[in-house]
Structure formats: C-alpha cells, structure tokens
CSV table of C-alpha atoms in Angstrom, one decimal:
chain,number,residue,atom,x,y,z
L,1,MET,CA,77.1,31.3,-80.7
L,2,SER,CA,79.3,32.5,-77.9
L,3,SER,CA,78.5,35.5,-75.7
L,4,ALA,CA,81.5,37.4,-77.1
L,5,THR,CA,79.9,37.5,-80.6
L,6,ARG,CA,76.2,37.9,-79.6
L,7,THR,CA,75.1,41.5,-79.1
L,8,SER,CA,73.9,42.5,-75.7
L,9,THR,CA,71.3,45.0,-74.6
L,10,PHE,CA,69.3,46.2,-71.6
L,11,LEU,CA,65.8,45.0,-70.9
L,12,LYS,CA,63.3,47.0,-72.9
L,13,ASN,CA,59.7,46.9,-74.2
L,14,VAL,CA,58.4,48.0,-77.6
L,15,LEU,CA,57.0,51.5,-77.4
L,16,LEU,CA,55.8,50.8,-73.8
L,17,ASN,CA,53.5,48.1,-75.2
L,18,GLY,CA,51.1,47.0,-72.5
L,19,VAL,CA,51.0,50.3,-70.6
L,20,GLY,CA,47.8,51.3,-72.3
L,21,ARG,CA,46.4,48.6,-74.4
L,22,TYR,CA,48.3,45.7,-75.9
L,23,VAL,CA,49.1,45.9,-79.6
L,24,CYS,CA,50.2,42.7,-81.3
L,25,GLN,CA,53.5,43.4,-83.0
L,26,LEU,CA,53.0,40.7,-85.7
L,27,GLN,CA,51.7,42.5,-88.8
L,28,ARG,CA,51.6,39.7,-91.4
L,29,VAL,CA,52.4,36.1,-91.8
L,30,THR,CA,53.2,34.5,-95.2
L,31,LEU,CA,53.0,30.7,-95.5
L,32,GLN,CA,54.7,29.3,-98.6
L,33,PHE,CA,54.0,25.7,-99.6
L,34,CYS,CA,53.9,23.4,-102.6
L,35,LYS,CA,50.7,21.6,-103.6
L,36,ASN,CA,52.5,18.4,-104.6
L,37,ARG,CA,55.8,18.0,-102.6
L,38,GLY,CA,55.8,15.6,-99.8
L,39,ASP,CA,57.6,17.9,-97.4
L,40,SER,CA,54.7,20.4,-97.6
L,41,LYS,CA,52.1,17.8,-96.5
L,42,GLU,CA,52.2,18.9,-92.8
L,43,MET,CA,51.9,22.6,-93.9
L,44,ARG,CA,48.9,21.8,-96.1
L,45,ASP,CA,47.2,19.9,-93.2
L,46,PHE,CA,47.9,22.9,-91.0
L,47,ILE,CA,46.4,25.2,-93.5
L,48,GLU,CA,43.3,23.1,-94.0
L,49,LYS,CA,42.6,22.4,-90.3
L,50,ASP,CA,44.1,25.1,-88.1
L,51,LEU,CA,44.8,28.2,-90.0
L,52,VAL,CA,41.2,29.4,-90.3
L,53,ASP,CA,40.8,29.3,-86.5
L,54,PHE,CA,44.1,31.2,-86.0
L,55,ALA,CA,43.0,33.9,-88.5
L,56,ARG,CA,39.6,34.1,-86.8
L,57,ASN,CA,41.2,34.5,-83.3
L,58,ASN,CA,43.7,37.1,-84.5
L,59,PRO,CA,42.0,39.5,-86.8
L,60,GLY,CA,44.8,42.0,-86.6
L,61,ILE,CA,47.3,39.7,-88.3
L,62,VAL,CA,47.1,39.4,-92.1
L,63,VAL,CA,47.7,35.8,-93.3
L,64,TYR,CA,49.0,35.2,-96.9
L,65,LEU,CA,49.2,31.8,-98.6
L,66,GLN,CA,51.6,31.4,-101.4
L,67,PRO,CA,51.5,28.1,-103.3
L,68,LYS,CA,54.8,27.8,-105.2
L,69,ARG,CA,55.7,24.8,-107.3
L,70,HIS,CA,58.7,22.8,-106.2
L,71,LYS,CA,59.6,25.0,-103.3
L,72,ARG,CA,60.1,24.0,-99.7
L,73,PRO,CA,57.5,25.2,-97.1
L,74,TYR,CA,58.5,28.2,-95.0
L,75,PHE,CA,57.1,30.9,-92.7
L,76,ARG,CA,57.7,34.6,-93.1
L,77,ALA,CA,56.7,36.9,-90.2
L,78,GLU,CA,56.7,40.6,-90.6
L,79,TYR,CA,56.5,42.9,-87.6
L,80,LEU,CA,55.5,46.5,-87.0
L,81,ASN,CA,59.1,47.6,-86.4
L,82,GLY,CA,60.0,46.3,-89.9
L,83,ALA,CA,61.7,43.1,-88.8
L,84,LYS,CA,61.3,40.0,-90.9
L,85,ILE,CA,61.8,36.5,-89.7
L,86,ASP,CA,62.0,33.6,-92.2
L,87,PHE,CA,62.4,29.9,-91.4
L,88,ALA,CA,61.9,26.7,-93.2
L,89,ALA,CA,59.0,24.6,-92.0
L,90,ASP,CA,59.6,21.3,-93.8
L,91,ASN,CA,60.6,19.3,-90.8
L,92,TYR,CA,57.7,20.2,-88.5
L,93,THR,CA,54.4,18.5,-87.7
L,94,ARG,CA,51.1,20.2,-87.8
L,95,ASP,CA,51.1,20.8,-84.1
L,96,GLU,CA,54.6,22.2,-84.1
L,97,LEU,CA,53.6,24.6,-86.9
L,98,GLY,CA,50.8,25.9,-84.8
L,99,ARG,CA,53.1,26.4,-81.8
L,100,TRP,CA,55.6,28.2,-84.1
L,101,LEU,CA,52.9,30.4,-85.3
L,102,GLN,CA,51.9,31.2,-81.7
L,103,HIS,CA,55.5,31.9,-80.9
L,104,LEU,CA,55.8,34.3,-83.8
L,105,ARG,CA,52.5,36.0,-82.7
L,106,THR,CA,53.7,36.7,-79.2
L,107,ARG,CA,57.2,38.0,-80.2
L,108,SER,CA,57.9,41.6,-80.5
L,109,GLY,CA,60.1,41.3,-83.6
L,110,VAL,CA,63.2,42.6,-81.8
L,111,GLN,CA,66.3,40.5,-82.3
L,112,ILE,CA,66.9,38.0,-79.5
L,113,GLN,CA,69.9,39.4,-77.6
L,114,ARG,CA,71.8,38.6,-74.4
L,115,LEU,CA,70.7,40.8,-71.5
L,116,ARG,CA,73.3,42.8,-69.7
L,117,LYS,CA,71.3,43.0,-66.5
L,118,PRO,CA,67.8,41.7,-65.6
L,119,TYR,CA,66.7,45.3,-64.7
L,120,HIS,CA,67.1,48.7,-66.2
L,121,THR,CA,66.3,52.2,-65.3
L,122,ASP,CA,66.6,55.5,-67.0
L,123,TYR,CA,67.3,57.3,-63.7
L,124,VAL,CA,70.3,55.7,-62.1
L,125,SER,CA,70.6,56.0,-58.3
L,126,ILE,CA,74.0,56.9,-56.9
L,127,GLN,CA,73.2,54.8,-53.8
L,128,GLY,CA,73.0,51.6,-55.9
L,129,GLU,CA,70.4,49.0,-56.3
L,130,TRP,CA,67.9,48.4,-53.5
L,131,THR,CA,67.8,45.0,-51.9
L,132,PRO,CA,65.9,43.6,-48.9
L,133,PHE,CA,69.2,43.7,-47.0
L,134,THR,CA,69.9,47.4,-47.6
L,135,ASN,CA,68.6,48.9,-44.4
L,136,LEU,CA,69.2,46.1,-41.9
L,137,PRO,CA,70.9,47.0,-38.7
L,138,THR,CA,74.7,46.7,-38.8
L,139,GLU,CA,74.8,44.7,-35.6
L,140,LEU,CA,73.8,41.7,-37.6
L,141,ASN,CA,77.2,41.8,-39.3
L,142,VAL,CA,79.1,40.7,-36.2
L,143,THR,CA,76.4,38.4,-34.6
L,144,GLU,CA,77.1,34.7,-34.4
L,145,PHE,CA,74.2,32.5,-35.6
L,146,PRO,CA,72.1,30.7,-34.4
L,147,ASN,CA,71.2,33.5,-32.0
L,148,GLU,CA,68.6,32.9,-29.3
L,149,GLU,CA,67.4,36.5,-29.2
L,150,LEU,CA,67.0,36.8,-33.0
L,151,SER,CA,65.3,33.4,-33.3
L,152,ARG,CA,62.3,34.4,-31.2
L,153,VAL,CA,59.1,35.2,-33.1
L,154,VAL,CA,58.0,38.8,-32.7
L,155,ASN,CA,54.3,39.5,-33.2
L,156,ARG,CA,53.9,43.2,-33.3
L,157,GLN,CA,50.4,43.3,-34.8
L,158,PRO,CA,47.5,41.0,-34.0
L,159,THR,CA,46.6,38.5,-36.7
L,160,ALA,CA,43.4,38.7,-38.7
L,161,THR,CA,42.0,35.8,-36.7
L,162,GLN,CA,42.7,37.6,-33.4
L,163,LEU,CA,41.0,40.8,-34.8
L,164,VAL,CA,37.9,38.9,-35.8
L,165,LEU,CA,37.7,37.2,-32.4
L,166,GLU,CA,38.1,40.5,-30.6
L,167,MET,CA,35.3,42.1,-32.7
L,168,ALA,CA,33.0,39.1,-32.0
L,169,GLU,CA,33.7,39.3,-28.3
L,170,LYS,CA,32.9,43.1,-28.3
L,171,GLN,CA,29.7,42.5,-30.2
L,172,ARG,CA,28.7,39.7,-27.8
L,173,VAL,CA,29.3,42.0,-24.8
L,174,ARG,CA,27.3,44.8,-26.4
L,175,SER,CA,24.4,42.5,-27.2
L,176,SER,CA,24.3,41.0,-23.7
L,177,GLU,CA,24.5,44.6,-22.1
L,178,SER,CA,21.6,45.8,-24.3
L,179,ASP,CA,19.5,42.7,-23.5
L,180,GLY,CA,20.1,43.2,-19.7
L,181,THR,CA,19.1,46.9,-19.7
L,182,VAL,CA,16.0,46.2,-21.8
L,183,SER,CA,14.9,43.3,-19.6
L,184,GLY,CA,15.7,45.3,-16.5
L,185,LYS,CA,13.4,48.2,-17.6
L,186,LEU,CA,10.7,45.8,-18.5
L,187,GLN,CA,10.9,44.1,-15.1
L,188,SER,CA,10.8,47.4,-13.2
L,189,ASP,CA,7.8,48.6,-15.2
L,190,THR,CA,5.6,45.6,-14.3
C-alpha cells in the first residue's frame, strides 16, 4: 500500500493510557477452530498447551473458544474502543500463534497508520521545535573547523572523583589536627 492511499495521523495514546495505571485495551479474544481439519492442528495444540497460561496471566481478557466444523482457524480480537481484528491462523505454528496473541494483547486497537511527525503537541510554539542547536552562539556559523580553541576540553566543574578526593583530604586533615591537639594537651598535663 502506498503512502498516498494510507491514512496519516499524529502520534497519540488511547485516553492517556499509562498516565495513571495501565489498562489493557484488548477486551476479548475468540479462537475459532475445527476439531478434525488438519489446518487446525496447530491451533488445537496451542489451545491445549499454551492458552491456559495466557488466560491465567491475563485475567482481564476474556477468551472464547468456538469449535466449528469444517471451518478454517482464525483469531478475532475485540478492543475497548470497539475495533475488531480478524485474521486466519491456518498457516502458523503453535509458537507463532502465541506471539500473535501477545501482539494483539499489546496493541491498542487503533488502526495502524502512517505518522505525519514523530512528535505532537496541542500547544504549538511560534518559535518552532527546540533542538540542541537552538541556542548555540552564532559565531560558530562562520568558524572553520577543526578549530584549536574549540577543540580544547573545558572542565568547569570538578568531577565526582575529584570531589571525593577533596572530601577525603579535608577529613584526613581534620583528624590529624584533632589528634595533635588532644595529644598536645595530654603531654602538657603530665
């Protein structure tokens, strides 16, 4: 599908999900399978071995099983926003079915669309988007690189190691001073 026919949107989140507590958007999953058809074998194996663990780990998701005679296996996912996603599951292995189910669980149900921009704000700034280069001095525009002056490392603040060494030195000086005054008093008293 070309980008001309695919709808586009801004980056968004479902009802600010994740600001308070996370709410899984998947409401119910329906697994349709046939008890006899060969293409439903992987779906039956998945149901027997993995589906109980999935249902136990995700108590907020309702899982329905629909055995239908002579029908191909498929998933139907229904989300809180009313979206429904159906897809055939006859060509997938048991592990792939588990991964698809996890994919459906983590989706929001919103249609996959092309993003116009990787960011969005409700309050647009007239100054434009901020970048790390926004407030750099303008003299850098005409400077030829490599530049000797700009290549030097400037340490304006002491490093954490230097601060710890200074604190240790001060503590050692204080302890030696206190030891000297106490011993001096003791020597003069005797």
